[in-house]
Short mmCIF file of C-alpha atoms and ligand atoms in Angstrom, two decimals:
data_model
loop_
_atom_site.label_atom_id
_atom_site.label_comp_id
_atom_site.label_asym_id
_atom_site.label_seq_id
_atom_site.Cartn_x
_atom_site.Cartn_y
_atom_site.Cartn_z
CA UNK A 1 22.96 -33.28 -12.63
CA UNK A 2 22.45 -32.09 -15.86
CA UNK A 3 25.41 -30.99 -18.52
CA UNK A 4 25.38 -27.24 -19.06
CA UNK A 5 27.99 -24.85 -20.64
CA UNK A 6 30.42 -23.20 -18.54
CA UNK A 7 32.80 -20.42 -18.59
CA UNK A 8 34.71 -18.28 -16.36
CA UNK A 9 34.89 -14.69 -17.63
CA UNK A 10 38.14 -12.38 -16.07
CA UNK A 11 36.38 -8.88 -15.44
CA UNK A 12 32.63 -7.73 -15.54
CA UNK A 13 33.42 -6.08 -18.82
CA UNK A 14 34.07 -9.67 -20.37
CA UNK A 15 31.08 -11.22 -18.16
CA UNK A 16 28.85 -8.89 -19.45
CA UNK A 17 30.33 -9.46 -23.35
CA UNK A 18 29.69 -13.35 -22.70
CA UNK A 19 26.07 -12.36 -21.14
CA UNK A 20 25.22 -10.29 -24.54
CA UNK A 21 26.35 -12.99 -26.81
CA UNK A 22 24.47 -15.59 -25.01
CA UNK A 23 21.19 -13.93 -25.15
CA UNK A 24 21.16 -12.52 -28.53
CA UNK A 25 22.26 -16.41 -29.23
CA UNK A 26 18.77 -17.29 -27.58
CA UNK A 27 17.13 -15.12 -25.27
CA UNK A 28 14.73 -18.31 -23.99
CA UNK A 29 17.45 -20.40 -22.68
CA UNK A 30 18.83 -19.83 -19.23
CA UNK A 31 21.85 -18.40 -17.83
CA UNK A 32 22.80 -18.77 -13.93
CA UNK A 33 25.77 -17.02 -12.33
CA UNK A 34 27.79 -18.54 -9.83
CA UNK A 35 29.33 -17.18 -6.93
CA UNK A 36 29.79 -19.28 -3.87
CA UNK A 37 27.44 -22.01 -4.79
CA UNK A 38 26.04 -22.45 -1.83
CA UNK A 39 22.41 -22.08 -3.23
CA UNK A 40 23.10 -22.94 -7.08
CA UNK A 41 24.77 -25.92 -6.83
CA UNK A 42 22.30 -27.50 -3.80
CA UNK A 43 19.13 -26.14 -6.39
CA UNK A 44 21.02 -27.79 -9.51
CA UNK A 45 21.78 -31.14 -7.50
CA UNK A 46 17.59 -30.81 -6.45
CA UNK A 47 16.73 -30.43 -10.00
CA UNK A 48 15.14 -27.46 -9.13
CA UNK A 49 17.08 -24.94 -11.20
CA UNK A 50 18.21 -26.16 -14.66
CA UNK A 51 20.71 -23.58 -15.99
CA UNK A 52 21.73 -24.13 -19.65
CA UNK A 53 24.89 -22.19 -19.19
CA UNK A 54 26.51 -20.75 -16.25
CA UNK A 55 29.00 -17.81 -15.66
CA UNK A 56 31.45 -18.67 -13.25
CA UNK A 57 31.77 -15.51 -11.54
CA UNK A 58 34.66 -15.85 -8.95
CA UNK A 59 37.51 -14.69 -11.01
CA UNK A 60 35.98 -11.53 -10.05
CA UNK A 61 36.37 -11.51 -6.35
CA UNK A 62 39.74 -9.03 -7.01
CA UNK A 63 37.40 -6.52 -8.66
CA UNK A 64 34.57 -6.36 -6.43
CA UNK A 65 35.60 -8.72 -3.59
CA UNK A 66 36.51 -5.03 -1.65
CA UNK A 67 34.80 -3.66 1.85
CA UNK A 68 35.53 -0.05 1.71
CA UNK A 69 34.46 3.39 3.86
CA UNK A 70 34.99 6.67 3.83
CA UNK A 71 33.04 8.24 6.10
CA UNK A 72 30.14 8.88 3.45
CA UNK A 73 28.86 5.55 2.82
CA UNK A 74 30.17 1.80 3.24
CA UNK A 75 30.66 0.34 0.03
CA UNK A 76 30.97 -3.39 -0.45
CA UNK A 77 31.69 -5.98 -3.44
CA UNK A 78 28.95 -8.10 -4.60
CA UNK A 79 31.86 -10.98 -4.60
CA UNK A 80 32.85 -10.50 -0.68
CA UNK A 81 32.97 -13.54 1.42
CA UNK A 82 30.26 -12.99 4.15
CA UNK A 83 32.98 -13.62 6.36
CA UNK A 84 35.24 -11.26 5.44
CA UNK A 85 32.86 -8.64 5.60
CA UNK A 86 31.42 -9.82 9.33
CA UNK A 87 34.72 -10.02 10.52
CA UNK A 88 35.58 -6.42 9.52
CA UNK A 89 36.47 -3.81 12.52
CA UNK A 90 34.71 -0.53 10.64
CA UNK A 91 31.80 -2.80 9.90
CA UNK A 92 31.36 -3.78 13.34
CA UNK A 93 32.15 -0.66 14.92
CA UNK A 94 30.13 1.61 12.97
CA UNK A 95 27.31 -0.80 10.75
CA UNK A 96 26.94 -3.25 13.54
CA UNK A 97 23.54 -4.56 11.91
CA UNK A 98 25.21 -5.39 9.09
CA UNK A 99 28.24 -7.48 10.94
CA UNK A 100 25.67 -9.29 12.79
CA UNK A 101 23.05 -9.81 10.08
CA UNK A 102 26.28 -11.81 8.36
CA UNK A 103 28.12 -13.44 11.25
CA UNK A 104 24.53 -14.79 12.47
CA UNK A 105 23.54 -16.26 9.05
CA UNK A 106 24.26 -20.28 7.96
CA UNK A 107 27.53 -21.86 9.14
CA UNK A 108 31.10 -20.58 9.26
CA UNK A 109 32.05 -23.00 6.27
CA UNK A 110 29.54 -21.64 4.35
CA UNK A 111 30.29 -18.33 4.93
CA UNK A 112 33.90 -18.65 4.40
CA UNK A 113 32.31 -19.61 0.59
CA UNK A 114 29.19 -17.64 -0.09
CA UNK A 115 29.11 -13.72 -1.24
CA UNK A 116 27.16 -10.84 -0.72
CA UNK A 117 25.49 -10.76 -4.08
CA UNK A 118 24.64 -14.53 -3.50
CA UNK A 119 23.25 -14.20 0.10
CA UNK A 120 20.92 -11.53 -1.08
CA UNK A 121 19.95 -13.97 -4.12
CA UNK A 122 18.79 -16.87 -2.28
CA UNK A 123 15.71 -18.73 -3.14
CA UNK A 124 13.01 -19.67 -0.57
CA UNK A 125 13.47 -22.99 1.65
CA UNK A 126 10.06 -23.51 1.53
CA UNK A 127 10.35 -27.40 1.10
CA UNK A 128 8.01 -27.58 -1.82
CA UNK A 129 9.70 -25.78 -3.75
CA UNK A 130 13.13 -27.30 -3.43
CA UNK A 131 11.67 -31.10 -3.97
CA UNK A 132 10.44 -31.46 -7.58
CA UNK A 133 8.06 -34.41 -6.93
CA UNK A 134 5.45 -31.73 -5.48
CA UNK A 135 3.75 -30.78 -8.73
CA UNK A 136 2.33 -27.41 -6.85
CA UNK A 137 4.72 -24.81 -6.64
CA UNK A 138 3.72 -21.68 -8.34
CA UNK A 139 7.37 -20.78 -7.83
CA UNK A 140 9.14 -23.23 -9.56
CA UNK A 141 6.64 -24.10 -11.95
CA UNK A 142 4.27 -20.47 -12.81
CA UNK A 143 0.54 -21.77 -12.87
CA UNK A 144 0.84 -24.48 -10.48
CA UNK A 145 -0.24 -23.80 -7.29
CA UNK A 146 0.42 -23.83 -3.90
CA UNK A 147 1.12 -26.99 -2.02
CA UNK A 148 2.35 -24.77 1.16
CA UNK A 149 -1.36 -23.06 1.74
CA UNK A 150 -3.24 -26.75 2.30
CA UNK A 151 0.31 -28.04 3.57
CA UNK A 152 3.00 -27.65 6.44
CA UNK A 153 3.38 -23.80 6.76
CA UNK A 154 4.79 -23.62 10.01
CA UNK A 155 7.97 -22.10 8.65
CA UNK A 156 6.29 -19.64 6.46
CA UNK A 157 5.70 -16.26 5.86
CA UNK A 158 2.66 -13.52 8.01
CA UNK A 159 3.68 -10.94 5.68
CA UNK A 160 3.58 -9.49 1.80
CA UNK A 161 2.27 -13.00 1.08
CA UNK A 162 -0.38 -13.65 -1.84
CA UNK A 163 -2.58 -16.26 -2.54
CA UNK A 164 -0.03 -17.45 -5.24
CA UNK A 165 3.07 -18.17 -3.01
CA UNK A 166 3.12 -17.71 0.84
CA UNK A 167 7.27 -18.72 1.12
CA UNK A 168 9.20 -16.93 3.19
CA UNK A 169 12.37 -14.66 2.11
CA UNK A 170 15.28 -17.28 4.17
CA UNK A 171 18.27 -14.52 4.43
CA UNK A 172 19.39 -12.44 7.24
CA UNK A 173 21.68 -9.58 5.68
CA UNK A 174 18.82 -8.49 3.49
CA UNK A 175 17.32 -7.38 6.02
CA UNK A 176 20.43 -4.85 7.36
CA UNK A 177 20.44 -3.52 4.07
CA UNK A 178 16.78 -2.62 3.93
CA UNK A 179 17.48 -0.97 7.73
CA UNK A 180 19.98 1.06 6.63
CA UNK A 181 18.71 2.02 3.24
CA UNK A 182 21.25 0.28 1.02
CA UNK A 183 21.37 0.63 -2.57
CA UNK A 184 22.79 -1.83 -5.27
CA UNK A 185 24.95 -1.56 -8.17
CA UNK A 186 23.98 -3.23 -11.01
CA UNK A 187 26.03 -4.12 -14.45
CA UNK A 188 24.20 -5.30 -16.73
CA UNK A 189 23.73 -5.52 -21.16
CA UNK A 190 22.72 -2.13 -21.43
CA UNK A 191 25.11 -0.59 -19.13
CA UNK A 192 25.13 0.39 -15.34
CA UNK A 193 22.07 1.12 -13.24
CA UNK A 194 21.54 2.02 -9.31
CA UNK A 195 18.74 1.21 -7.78
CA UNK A 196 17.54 1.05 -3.82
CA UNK A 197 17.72 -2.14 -2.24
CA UNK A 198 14.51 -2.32 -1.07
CA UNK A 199 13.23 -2.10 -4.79
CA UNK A 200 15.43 -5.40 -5.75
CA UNK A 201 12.70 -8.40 -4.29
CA UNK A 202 9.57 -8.46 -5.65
CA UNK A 203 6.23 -9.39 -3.47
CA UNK A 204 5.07 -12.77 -4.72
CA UNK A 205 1.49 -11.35 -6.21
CA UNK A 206 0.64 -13.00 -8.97
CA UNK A 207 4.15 -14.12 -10.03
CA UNK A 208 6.02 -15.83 -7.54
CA UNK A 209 8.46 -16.89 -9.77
CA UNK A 210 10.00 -13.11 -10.99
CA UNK A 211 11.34 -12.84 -7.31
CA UNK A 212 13.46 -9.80 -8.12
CA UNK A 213 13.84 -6.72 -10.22
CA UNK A 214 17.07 -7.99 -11.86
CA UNK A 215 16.68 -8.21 -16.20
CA UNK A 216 18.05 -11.30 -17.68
CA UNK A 217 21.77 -11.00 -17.39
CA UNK A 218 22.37 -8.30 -14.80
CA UNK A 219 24.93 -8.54 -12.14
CA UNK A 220 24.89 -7.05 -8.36
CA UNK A 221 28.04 -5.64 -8.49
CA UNK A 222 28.00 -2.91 -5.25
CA UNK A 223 25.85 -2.16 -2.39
CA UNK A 224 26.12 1.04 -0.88
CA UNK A 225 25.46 1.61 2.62
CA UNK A 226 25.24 5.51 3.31
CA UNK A 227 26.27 6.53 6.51
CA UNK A 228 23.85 7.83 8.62
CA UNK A 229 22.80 9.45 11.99
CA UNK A 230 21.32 5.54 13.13
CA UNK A 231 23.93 3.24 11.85
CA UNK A 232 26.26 3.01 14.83
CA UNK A 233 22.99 2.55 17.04
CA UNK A 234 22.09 -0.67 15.22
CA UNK A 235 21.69 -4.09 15.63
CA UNK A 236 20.48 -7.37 13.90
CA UNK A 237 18.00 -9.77 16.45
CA UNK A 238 17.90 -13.76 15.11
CA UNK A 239 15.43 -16.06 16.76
CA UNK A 240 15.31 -19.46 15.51
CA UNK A 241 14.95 -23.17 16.40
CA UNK A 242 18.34 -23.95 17.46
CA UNK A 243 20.82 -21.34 18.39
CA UNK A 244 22.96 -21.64 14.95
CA UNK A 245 23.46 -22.97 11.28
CA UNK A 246 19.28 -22.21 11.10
CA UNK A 247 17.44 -20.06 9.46
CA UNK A 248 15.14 -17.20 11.19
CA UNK A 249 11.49 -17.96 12.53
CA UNK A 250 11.76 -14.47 13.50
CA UNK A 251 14.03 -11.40 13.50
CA UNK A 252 14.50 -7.66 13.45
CA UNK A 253 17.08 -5.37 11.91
CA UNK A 254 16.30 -2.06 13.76
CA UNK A 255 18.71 1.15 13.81
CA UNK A 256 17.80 4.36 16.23
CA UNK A 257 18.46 7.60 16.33
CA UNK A 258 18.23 9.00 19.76
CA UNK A 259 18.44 12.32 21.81
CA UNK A 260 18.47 11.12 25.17
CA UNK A 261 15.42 8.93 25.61
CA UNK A 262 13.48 10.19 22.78
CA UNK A 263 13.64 8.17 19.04
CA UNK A 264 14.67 11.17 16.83
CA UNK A 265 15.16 8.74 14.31
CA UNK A 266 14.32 4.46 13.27
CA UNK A 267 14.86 2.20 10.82
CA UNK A 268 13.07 -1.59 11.08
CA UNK A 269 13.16 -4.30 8.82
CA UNK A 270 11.48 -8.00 9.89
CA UNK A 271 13.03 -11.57 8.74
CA UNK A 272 12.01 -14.76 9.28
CA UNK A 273 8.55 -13.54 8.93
CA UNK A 274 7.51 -11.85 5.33
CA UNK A 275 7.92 -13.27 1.72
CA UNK A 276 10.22 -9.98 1.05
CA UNK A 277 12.79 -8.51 3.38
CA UNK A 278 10.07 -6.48 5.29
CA UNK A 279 10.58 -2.68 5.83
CA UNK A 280 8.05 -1.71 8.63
CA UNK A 281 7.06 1.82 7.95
CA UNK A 282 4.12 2.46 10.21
CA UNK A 283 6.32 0.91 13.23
CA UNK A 284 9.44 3.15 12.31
CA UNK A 285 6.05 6.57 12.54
CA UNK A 286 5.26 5.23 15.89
CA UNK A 287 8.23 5.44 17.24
CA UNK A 288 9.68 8.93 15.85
CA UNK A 289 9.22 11.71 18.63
CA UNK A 290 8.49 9.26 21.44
CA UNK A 291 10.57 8.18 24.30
CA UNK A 292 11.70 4.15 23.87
CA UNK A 293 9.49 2.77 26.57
CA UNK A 294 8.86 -0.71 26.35
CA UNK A 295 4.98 0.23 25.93
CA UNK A 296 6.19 2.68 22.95
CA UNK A 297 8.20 -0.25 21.63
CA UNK A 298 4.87 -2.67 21.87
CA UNK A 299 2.76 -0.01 20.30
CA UNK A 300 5.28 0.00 16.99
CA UNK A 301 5.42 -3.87 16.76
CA UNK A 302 1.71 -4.16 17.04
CA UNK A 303 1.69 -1.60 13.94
CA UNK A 304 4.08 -3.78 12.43
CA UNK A 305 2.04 -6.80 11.97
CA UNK A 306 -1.20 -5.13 11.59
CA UNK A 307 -1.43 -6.71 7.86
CA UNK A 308 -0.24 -10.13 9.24
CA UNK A 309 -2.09 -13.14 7.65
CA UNK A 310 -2.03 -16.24 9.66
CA UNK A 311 -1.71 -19.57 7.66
CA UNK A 312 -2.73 -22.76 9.44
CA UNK A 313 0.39 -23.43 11.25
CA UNK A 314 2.33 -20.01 11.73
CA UNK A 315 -0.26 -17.77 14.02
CA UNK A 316 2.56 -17.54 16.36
CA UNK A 317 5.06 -15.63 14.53
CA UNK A 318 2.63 -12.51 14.96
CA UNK A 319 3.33 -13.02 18.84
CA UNK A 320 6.94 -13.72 18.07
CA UNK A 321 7.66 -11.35 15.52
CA UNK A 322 6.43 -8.33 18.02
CA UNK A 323 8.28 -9.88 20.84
CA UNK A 324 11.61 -10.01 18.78
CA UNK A 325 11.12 -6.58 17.84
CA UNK A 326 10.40 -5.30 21.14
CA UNK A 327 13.56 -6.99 22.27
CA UNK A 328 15.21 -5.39 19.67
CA UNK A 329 14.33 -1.71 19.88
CA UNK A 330 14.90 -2.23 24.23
CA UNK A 331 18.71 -3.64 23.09
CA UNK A 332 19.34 -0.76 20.93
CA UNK A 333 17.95 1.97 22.76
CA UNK A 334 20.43 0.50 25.41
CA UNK A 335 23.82 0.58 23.29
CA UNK A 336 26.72 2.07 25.00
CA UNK A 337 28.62 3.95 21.63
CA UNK A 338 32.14 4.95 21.49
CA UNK A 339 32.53 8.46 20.93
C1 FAD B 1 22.52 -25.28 5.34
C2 FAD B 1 22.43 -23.84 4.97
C3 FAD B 1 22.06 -22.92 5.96
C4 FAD B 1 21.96 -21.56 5.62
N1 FAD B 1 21.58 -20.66 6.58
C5 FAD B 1 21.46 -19.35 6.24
C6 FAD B 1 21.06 -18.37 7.20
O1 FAD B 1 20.80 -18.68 8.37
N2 FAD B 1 20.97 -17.07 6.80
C7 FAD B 1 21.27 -16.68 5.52
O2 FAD B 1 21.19 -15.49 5.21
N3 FAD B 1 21.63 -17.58 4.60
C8 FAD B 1 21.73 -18.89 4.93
N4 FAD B 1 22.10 -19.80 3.99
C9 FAD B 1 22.23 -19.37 2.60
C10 FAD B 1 23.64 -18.97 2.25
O3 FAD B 1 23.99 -17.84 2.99
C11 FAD B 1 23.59 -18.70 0.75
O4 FAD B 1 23.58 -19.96 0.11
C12 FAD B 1 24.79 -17.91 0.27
O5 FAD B 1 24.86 -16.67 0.88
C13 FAD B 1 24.69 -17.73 -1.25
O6 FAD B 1 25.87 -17.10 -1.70
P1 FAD B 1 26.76 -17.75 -2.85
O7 FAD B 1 27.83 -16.79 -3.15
O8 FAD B 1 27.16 -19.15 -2.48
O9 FAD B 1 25.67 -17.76 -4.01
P2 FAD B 1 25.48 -18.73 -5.25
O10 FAD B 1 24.92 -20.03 -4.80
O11 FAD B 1 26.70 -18.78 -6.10
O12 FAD B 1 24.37 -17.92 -6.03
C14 FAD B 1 23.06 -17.77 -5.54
C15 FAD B 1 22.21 -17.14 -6.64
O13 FAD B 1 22.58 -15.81 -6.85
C16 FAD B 1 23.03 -15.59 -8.20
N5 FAD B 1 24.15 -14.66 -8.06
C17 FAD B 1 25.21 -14.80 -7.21
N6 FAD B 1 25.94 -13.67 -7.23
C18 FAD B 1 25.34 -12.82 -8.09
C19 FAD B 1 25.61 -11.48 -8.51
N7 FAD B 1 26.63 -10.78 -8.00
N8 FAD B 1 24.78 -10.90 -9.40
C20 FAD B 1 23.71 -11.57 -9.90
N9 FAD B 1 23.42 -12.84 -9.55
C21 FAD B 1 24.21 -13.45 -8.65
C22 FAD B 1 23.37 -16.96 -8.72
O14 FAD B 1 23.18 -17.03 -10.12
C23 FAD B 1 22.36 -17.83 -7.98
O15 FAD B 1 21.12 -17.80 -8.63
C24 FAD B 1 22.24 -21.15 4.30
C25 FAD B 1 22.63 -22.08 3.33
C26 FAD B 1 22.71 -23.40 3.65
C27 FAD B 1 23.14 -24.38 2.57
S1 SF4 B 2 4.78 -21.14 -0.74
FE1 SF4 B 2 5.60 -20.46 -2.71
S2 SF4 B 2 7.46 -21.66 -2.88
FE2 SF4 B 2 6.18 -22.71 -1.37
S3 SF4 B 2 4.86 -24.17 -2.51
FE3 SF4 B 2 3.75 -22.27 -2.39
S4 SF4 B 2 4.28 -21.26 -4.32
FE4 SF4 B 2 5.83 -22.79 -3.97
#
């Protein structure tokens, strides 16, 4: 480990005072926040991330550590405990995705620990970029290369990839978001900004390393989840290698709107499977007007991955990623709702 400053500021207002003076100090060095630590302090302890100074966020889990609804939108706390927010009866009644995407991600100790704004922030597990003695990662180290293209890819992405970086976005709850089209609160130097979710993760292009929209300094403090006609007919599918504490090979996010058989309505986002939290337009176009046959749903998840490129070891998560979000569309067409 290496020494770095610390400090633990009692309000955003005074987090964001400490992020000004530490830039305008020296806007080259670099600042980390820290939530749960879940992924900062396993990157530090890889030497993969080398923060100078870090803001020790968690004295403000009594501002924005809230899950709140009111009938409008869901709004939740960038400094909620995943489990909290899982565990939450108007969550899981009425944003099932979003209770799932959580309650299906890591390990019950570590989401006891990690927080909303943290899960969203995770870096890739491709394993060349989390083990310095690969000198090819164009994500850790910008002009590199790519040790993952030549390498073991099995685990990596079909989707939004680029020549640059082929890594695979690792969370789950990203994915509900982009379903349900979240937005984000973010505080930041020069004041308060919302923007949609599905603008905050960047494609890998030629840059792997700027992985989000976020300027130096800026804090997630809210996502907002308006409520919609789909939400309640939503759910989050996880396939991986064992049946938990594992990332997804493959998985869907998918919330319907329907009028008796027909799809009024759809929202689809893919994980597991694309270097961004994927939202799968053409798929979502297929299936508006149609009845939810199982050929309809095969029709929309062949659209889905019709810019899928295969690396040398993950062809199959084409096959899987339609399968999973067949199975998904067929489980959610088939919700019984409360009235
Ligand atoms: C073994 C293991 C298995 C896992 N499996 C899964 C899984 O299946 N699915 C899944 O989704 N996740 C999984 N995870 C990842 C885990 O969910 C994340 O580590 C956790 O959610 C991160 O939250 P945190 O609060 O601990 O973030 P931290 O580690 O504190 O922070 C992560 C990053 O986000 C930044 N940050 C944190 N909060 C903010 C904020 N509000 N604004 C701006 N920047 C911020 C930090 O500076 C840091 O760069 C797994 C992790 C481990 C170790
Ligand atoms: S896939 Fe991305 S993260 Fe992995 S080695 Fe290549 S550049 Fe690095």
């Amino acid at each position: 480990m290496r020494p770095f400053g610390y400090s633990r500021p009692s309000s955003v207002s005074n987090a964001i005072l400490e992020v000004r003076e530490f830039l305008a100090a020296d806007p080259q060095s670099s600042l980390s926040f820290l939530a749960g630590g879940t992924t900062l302090l396993d990157l530090m302890k890889l030497d993969v991330v080398r923060p100078e100074r870090i803001i020790d966020l968690n004295a403000l889990r009594d501002e924005l550590g809230y899950t709140r609804s009111d009938g409008s939108a869901l709004r939740l706390g960038a400094f909620a405990r995943m489990a909290d927010v899982a565990a939450d009866a108007e969550v899981i009644a009425n944003y099932p995705v979003i209770a799932q995407s959580l309650s299906l991600a890591a390990s019950a100790q570590l989401r006891n620990m990690a927080s909303l704004g943290g899960n969203v922030l995770q870096r890739t597990r491709c394993p060349y970029f989390r083990d310095p003695s690969w000198s090819a990662c164009n994500k850790r180290v910008p002009g590199s290369g790519c040790a993952a293209v030549q390498g073991a890819n099995r685990a990596h992405a079909v989707l939004g990839t680029s020549d640059h970086c082929i890594a695979t976005y690792p969370g789950d709850f990203a994915q509900a978001l982009v379903a349900l089209d979240a937005s984000i609160v973010i505080a930041g130097p020069r004041g308060n900004r919302t923007i949609p979710f599905d603008s905050l993760h960047r494609r890998p292009d030629g840059n792997p390393h700027l992985e989000t929209s976020l300027q130096p300094g800026e804090i997630i403090a809210e996502f907002i989840v308006p409520a919609r006609s789909w939400m309640r007919r939503s759910l989050y599918l996880k396939i991986r290698d064992r049946q938990s504490y594992e990332f997804a090979v493959a998985a869907a996010a998918v919330a319907l709107d329907l009028d008796g058989g027909m799809v009024r309505d759809a929202r689809i986002a893919l994980g597991g499977v694309a270097a961004v939290p994927w939202r799968a337009r053409e798929a979502e176009d297929a299936l508006r007007g149609q009845p939810l046959t199982e050929a309809v749903a095969r029709t929309a998840a062949r659209l889905a991955f019709a810019e899928a490129r295969p690396q040398s070891h993950n062809a199959y998560k084409i096959e899987l990623g339609q399968s999973t979000l067949v199975r998904a569309l067929l489980q959610a067409s088939s919700m019984e709702l409360r009235p």
